[in-house]
Coordinates of C-alpha atoms in Angstrom, one line a residue:
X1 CA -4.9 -10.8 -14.7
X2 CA -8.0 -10.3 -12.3
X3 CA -8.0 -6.5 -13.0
X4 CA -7.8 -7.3 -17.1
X5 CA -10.2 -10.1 -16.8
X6 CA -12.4 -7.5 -14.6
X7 CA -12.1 -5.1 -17.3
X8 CA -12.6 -7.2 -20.4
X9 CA -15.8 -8.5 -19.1
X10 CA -17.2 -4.6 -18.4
X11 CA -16.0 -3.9 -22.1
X12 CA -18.2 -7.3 -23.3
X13 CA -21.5 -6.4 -21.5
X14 CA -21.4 -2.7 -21.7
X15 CA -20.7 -2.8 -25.4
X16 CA -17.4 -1.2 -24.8
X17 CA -19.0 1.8 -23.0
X18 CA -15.9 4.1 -21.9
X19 CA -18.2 5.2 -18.6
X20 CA -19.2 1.8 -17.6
X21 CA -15.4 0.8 -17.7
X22 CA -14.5 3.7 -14.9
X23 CA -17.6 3.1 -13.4
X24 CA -15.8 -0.3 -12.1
X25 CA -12.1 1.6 -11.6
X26 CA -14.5 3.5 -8.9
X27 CA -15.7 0.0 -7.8
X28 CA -12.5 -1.0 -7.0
X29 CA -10.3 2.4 -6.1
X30 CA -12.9 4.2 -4.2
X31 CA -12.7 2.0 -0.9
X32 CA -9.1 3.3 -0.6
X33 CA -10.1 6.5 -0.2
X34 CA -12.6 5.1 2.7
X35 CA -11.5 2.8 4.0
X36 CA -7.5 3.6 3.4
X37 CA -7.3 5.2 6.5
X38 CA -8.6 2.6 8.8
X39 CA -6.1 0.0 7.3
X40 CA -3.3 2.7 8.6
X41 CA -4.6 2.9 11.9
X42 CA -5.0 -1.5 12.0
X43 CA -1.0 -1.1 10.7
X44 CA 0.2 0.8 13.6
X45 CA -2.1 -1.1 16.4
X46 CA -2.2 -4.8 15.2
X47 CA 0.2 -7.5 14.0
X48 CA 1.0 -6.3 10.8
X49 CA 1.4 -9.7 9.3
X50 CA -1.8 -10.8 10.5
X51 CA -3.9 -8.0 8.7
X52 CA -1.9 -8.9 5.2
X53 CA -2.4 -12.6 5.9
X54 CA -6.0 -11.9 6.6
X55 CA -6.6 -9.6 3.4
X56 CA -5.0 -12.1 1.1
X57 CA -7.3 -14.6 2.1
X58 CA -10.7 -11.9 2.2
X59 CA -9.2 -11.2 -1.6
X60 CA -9.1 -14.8 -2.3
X61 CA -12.8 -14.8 -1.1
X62 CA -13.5 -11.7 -3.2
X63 CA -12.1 -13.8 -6.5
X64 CA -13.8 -16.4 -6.1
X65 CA -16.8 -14.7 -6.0
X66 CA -16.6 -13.5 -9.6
X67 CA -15.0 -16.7 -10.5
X68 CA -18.6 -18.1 -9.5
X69 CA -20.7 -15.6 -10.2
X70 CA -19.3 -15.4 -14.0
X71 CA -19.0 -19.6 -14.4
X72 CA -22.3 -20.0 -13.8
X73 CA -24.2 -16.8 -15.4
X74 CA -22.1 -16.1 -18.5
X75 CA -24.0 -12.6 -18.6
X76 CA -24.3 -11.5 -15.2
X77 CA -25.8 -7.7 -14.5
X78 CA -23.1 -5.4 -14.5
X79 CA -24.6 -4.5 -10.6
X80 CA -23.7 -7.7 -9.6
X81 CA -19.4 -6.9 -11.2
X82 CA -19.9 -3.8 -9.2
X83 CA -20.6 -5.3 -6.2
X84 CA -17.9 -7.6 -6.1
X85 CA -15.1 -5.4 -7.4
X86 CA -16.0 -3.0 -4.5
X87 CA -15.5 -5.9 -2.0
X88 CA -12.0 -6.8 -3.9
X89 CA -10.9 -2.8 -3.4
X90 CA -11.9 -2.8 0.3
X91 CA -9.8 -5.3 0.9
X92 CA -7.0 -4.1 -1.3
X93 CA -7.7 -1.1 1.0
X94 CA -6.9 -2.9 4.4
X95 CA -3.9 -4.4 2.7
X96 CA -1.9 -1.3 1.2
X97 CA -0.7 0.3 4.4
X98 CA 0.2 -3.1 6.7
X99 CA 1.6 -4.7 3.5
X100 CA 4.0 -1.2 2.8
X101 CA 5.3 -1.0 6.3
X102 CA 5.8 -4.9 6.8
X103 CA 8.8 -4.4 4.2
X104 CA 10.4 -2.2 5.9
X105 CA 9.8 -4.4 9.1
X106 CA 11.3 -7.5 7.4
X107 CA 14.9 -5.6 6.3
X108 CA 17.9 -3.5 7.8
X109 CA 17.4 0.3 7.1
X110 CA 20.2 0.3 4.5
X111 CA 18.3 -2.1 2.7
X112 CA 14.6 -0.2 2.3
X113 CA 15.1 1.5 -0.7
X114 CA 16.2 -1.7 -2.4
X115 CA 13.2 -4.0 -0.8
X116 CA 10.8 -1.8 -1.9
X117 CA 11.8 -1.2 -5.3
X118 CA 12.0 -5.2 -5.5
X119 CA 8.6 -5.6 -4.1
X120 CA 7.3 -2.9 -7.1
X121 CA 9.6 -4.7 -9.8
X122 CA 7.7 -8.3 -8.4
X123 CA 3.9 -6.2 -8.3
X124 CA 4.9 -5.1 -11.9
X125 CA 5.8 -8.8 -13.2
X126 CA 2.8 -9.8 -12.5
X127 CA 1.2 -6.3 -14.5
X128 CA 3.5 -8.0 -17.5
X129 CA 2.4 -11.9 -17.4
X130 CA -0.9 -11.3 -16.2
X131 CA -2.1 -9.5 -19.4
X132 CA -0.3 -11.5 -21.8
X133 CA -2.2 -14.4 -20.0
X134 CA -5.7 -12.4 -19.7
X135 CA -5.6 -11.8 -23.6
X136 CA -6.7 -15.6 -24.3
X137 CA -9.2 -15.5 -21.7
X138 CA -10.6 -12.4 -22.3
X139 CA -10.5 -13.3 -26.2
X140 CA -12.6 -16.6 -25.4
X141 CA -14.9 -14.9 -23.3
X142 CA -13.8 -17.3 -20.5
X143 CA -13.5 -14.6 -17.6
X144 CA -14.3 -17.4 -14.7
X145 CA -10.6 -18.8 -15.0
X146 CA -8.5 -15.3 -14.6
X147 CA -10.6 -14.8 -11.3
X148 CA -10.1 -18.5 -10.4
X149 CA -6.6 -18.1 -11.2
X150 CA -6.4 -14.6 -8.6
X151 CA -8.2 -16.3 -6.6
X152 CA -6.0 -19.0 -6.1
X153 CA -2.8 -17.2 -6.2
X154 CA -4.4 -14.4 -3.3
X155 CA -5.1 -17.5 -1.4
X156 CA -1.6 -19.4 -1.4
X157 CA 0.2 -15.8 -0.7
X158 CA -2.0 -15.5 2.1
X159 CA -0.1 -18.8 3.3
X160 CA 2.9 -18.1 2.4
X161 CA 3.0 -14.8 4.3
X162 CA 2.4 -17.1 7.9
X163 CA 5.9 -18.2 6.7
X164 CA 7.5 -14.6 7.3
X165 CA 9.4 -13.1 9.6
X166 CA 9.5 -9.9 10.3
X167 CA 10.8 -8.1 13.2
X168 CA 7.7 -6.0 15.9
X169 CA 7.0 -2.7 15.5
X170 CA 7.0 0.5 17.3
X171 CA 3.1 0.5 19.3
X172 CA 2.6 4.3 20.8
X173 CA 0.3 4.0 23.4
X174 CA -1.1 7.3 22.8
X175 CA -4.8 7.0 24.7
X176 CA -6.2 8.4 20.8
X177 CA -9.2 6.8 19.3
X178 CA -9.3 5.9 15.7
X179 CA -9.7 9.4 14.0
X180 CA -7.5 10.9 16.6
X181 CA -4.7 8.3 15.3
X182 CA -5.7 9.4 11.7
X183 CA -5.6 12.8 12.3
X184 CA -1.8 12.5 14.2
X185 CA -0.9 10.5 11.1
X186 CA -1.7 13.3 9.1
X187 CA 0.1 15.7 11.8
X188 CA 3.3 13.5 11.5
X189 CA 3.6 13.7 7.7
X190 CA 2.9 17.9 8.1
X191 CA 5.9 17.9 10.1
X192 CA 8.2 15.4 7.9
X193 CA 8.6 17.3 4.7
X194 CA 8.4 16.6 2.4
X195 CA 5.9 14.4 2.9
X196 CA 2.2 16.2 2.6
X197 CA 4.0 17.6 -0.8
X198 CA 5.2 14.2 -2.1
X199 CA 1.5 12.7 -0.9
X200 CA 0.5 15.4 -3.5
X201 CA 2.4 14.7 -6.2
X202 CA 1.6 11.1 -5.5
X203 CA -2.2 12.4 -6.4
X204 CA -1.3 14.3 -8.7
X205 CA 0.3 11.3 -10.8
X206 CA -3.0 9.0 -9.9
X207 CA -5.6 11.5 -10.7
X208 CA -3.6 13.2 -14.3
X209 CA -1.9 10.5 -14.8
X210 CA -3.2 6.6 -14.5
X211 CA -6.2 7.3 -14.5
X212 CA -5.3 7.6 -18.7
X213 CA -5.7 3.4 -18.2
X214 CA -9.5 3.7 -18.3
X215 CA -9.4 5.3 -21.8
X216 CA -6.6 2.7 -22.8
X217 CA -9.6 0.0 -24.2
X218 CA -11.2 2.8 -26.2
X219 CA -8.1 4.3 -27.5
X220 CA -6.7 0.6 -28.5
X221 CA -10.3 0.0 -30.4
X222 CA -11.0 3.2 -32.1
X223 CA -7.5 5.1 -32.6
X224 CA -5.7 2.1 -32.8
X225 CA -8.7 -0.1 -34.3
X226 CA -7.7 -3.1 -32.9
X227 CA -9.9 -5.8 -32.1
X228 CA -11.7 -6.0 -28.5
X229 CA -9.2 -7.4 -25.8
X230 CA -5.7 -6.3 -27.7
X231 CA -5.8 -3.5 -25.1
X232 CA -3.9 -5.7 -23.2
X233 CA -1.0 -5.8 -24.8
X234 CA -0.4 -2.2 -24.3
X235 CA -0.9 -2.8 -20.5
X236 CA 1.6 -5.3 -21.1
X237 CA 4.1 -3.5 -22.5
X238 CA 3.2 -0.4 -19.5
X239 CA 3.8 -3.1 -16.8
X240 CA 7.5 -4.4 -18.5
X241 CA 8.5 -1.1 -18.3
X242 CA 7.7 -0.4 -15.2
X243 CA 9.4 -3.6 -13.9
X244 CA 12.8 -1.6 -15.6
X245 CA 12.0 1.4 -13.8
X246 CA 10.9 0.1 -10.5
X247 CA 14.8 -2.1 -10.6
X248 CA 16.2 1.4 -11.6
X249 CA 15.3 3.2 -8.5
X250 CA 16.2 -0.1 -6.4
X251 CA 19.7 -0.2 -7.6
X252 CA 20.6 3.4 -8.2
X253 CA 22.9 4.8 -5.3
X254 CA 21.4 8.0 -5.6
X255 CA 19.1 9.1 -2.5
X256 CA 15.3 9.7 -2.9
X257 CA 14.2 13.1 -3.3
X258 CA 11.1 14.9 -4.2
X259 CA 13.0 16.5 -7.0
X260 CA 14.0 13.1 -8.2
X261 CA 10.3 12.1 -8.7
X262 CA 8.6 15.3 -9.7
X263 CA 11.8 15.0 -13.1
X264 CA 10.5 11.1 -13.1
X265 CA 6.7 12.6 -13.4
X266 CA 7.4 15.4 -16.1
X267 CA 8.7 12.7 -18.4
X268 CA 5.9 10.3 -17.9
X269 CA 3.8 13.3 -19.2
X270 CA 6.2 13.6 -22.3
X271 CA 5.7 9.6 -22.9
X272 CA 1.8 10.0 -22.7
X273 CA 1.9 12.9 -25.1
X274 CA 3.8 10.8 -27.2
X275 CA 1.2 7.7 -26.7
X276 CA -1.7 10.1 -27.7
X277 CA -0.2 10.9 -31.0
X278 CA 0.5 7.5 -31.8
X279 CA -1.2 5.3 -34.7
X280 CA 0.2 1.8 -34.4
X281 CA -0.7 -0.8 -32.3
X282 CA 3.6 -0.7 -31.9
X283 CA 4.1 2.6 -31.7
X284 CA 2.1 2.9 -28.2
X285 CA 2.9 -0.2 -27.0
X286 CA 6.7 1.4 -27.0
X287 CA 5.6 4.8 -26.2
X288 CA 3.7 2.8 -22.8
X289 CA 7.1 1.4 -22.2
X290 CA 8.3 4.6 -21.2
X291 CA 5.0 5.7 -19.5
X292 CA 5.6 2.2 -17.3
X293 CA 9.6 3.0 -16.7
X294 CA 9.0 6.8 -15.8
X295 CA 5.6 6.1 -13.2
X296 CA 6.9 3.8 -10.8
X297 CA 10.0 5.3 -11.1
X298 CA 8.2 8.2 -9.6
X299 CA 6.1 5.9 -7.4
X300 CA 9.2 3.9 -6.3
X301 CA 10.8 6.9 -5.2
X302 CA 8.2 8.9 -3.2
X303 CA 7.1 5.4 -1.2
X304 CA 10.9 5.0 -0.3
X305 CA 11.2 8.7 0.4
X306 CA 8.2 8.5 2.9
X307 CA 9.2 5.2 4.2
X308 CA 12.3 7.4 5.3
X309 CA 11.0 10.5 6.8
X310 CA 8.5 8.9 9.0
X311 CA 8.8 7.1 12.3
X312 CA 7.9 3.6 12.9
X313 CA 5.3 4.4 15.2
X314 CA 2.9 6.2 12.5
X315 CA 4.5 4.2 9.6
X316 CA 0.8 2.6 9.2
X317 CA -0.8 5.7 8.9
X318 CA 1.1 8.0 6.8
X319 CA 1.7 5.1 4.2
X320 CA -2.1 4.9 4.3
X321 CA -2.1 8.4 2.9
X322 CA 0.2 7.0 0.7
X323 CA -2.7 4.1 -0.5
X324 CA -5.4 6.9 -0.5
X325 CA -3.3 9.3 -2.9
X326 CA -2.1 6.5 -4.9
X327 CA -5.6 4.3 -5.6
X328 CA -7.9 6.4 -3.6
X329 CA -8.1 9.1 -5.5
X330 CA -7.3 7.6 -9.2
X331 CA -10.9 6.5 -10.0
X332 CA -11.9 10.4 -9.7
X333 CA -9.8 10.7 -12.5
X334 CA -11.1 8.1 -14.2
X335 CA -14.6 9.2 -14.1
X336 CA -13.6 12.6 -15.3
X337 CA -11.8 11.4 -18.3
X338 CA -14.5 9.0 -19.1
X339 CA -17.0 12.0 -18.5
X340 CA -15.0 14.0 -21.1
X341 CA -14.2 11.3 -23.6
X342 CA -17.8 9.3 -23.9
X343 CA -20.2 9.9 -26.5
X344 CA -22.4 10.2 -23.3
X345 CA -21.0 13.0 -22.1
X346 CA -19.1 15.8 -23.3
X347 CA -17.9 13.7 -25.9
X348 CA -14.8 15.5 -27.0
X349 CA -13.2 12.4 -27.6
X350 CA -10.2 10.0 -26.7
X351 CA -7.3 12.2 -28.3
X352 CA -8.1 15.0 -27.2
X353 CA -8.6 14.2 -23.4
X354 CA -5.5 12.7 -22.7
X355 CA -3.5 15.3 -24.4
X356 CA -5.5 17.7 -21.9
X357 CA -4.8 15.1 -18.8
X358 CA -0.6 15.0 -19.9
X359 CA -0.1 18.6 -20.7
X360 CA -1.5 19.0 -16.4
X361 CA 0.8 16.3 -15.9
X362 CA 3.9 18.5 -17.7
X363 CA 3.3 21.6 -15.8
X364 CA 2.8 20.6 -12.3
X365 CA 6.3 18.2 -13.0
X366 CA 7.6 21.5 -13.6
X367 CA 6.7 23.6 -10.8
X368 CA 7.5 20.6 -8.3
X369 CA 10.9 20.1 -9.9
X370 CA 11.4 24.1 -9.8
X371 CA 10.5 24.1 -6.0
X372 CA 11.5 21.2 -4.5
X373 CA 15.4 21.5 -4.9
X374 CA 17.0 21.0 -1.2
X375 CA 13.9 19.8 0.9
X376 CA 14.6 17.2 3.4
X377 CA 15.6 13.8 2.3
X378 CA 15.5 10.6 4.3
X379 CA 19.1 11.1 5.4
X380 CA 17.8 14.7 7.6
X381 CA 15.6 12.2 9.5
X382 CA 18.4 9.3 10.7
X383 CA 15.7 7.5 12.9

């Protein structure tokens, strides 16, 4: 709801200028790619429950800020959004990696592939009712109460997280400093394949493949020509069926594989294609469905195939690569596609770039299906 509410607001001062919306996806993904890797390093060195508790409440914080800054100047400067959006990423930032590895932490190893996928099916409710609720408030202009409403919710999971309990985790006392742990993080996934190559493809689907979300209020308004705010619904619908596919990885008995995801990818390209062409207001909202179902599908499966490979000890870190090629790197997308679409730029329109950003999305599914067949798999790695 925060992110819609977030979004919405951008659309109603900037006039719905495409630019201006990825402007604040950058706001808020850039700090991953920043500050990403510091959250890893916190994950493997501190109580990983205490830097998620922490987070949540710095998020709450965050929130509340807009919640303020929005109730009492109904037009505030988009600098001012900006601002605060950045703050909300950083601390998204911190939280990825502790909050990835405290899963793992809080089940039997039989049971990862399962929690995860639950805990993506839970993150994707909430991309289901929080849209259906942010359409009202976006519609009424009344963008204070979705970032009360974050704001409130960040801070009771903050408190409900001092409730956990997880079991320690591994500490190395390796004598590195902080970019030497980064930089044996990244040395550990090198020698887990195939976990640099499913970091990739992780990019890969971020940069070619959400980053299509930014252009999602434009194409709802001026392909779709809906009114302002009905862009919701079609994130909606994205986040329903990513609740389906996120359960489908969790229950299937099938073990995680690169080639698994990289199918998983070429498909959501075939479903974007098939959003691009569309007319109706229904036809993409079904077309998003499968978009949803075939994303964290991919997603589910390359975060429980790196939560596999990897040791305990650099857990933190290598999952922070994870956060770094899954939100780090997505707002450089964004800011191309908005480049390419907006009347600013090189205006070739909203069509016309996202076929170009599924038809990359097709071919490198293709090549990573074609190569990937018998690399390592969690079970070649039984610690």
């Amino acid at each position: 709801m925060s992110h819609l509410t977030l979004q919405g607001l951008i659309e109603e001062r900037s006039n719905g200028d495409t630019l201006a919306i990825t402007v604040l996806f950058a706001a808020l993904l850039a700090p991953a790619l920043f500050v990403g890797p510091f959250g890893g390093v916190l994950a493997d060195r501190v109580e990983r429950k205490l830097v998620v508790t922490l987070s949540y409440y710095a998020s709450a914080a965050s929130a509340g800020g807009l919640a303020l800054l929005t109730g009492i100047n109904g037009a505030p400067p988009l600098w001012a959004i900006y601002a605060l959006a950045f703050t909300l990423g950083t601390t998204f930032s911190l939280l990825g990696p502790s909050a990835g590895a405290l899963v793992v932490n809080s089940v039997s190893s039989d049971a990862v592939q399962s929690a995860i996928s639950l805990q993506a099916a839970v993150q994707n409710l909430t991309r289901t009712v929080g849209p259906i609720m942010a359409v009202e408030v976006i519609g009424s202009g009344r963008f204070h109460i979705g970032f009360t409403g974050f704001a409130v919710a960040s801070a009771l999971a903050g408190l409900m997280i001092t409730r956990v309990v997880v079991d320690a985790h591994d500490v190395t006392m390796d004598g590195l400093g902080v970019f030497g742990r980064i930089r044996d993080g990244f040395r550990h996934a090198r020698e887990r394949k195939p976990a640099l190559l499913a970091i990739a493809t992780t990019a890969m689907a971020s940069v070619f493949g959400v980053s299509h979300t930014a252009l999602v209020p434009s194409f709802t308004r001026e392909i779709l020509e809906q009114e302002p705010g009905q862009f919701a619904k079609v994130i909606a619908a994205t986040g329903f069926g990513a609740i389906v596919g996120a359960l489908t990885v969790g229950y299937s008995r099938v073990e995680p594989s690169l080639q698994r995801a990289s199918l998983s990818l070429l498909f959501y390209g075939v479903c974007l294609v098939g959003f691009t062409a569309s007319e109706q207001l229904e036809t993409a909202m079904a077309w998003q469905l499968g978009i949803g179902f075939c994303y964290f599908a991919t997603m589910t499966t390359l975060q429980t195939l790196l939560q596999q490979v990897v040791s305990d000890s650099a857990r933190g870190r290598v999952m922070s690569l994870f956060v770094i090629s899954w939100s780090g790197v997505v707002w450089i997308g964004m800011l191309i596609l908005g480049a390419l679409a907006d009347s600013d730029g090189l205006n070739l329109g909203v069509r016309p770039t996202l076929l170009g950003t599924s038809s990359v999305i097709i071919c490198y599914g293709l090549v990573v299906t074609a190569i990937s067949k018998g690399m390592p798999t969690g079970s070649d790695y039984p610690e």
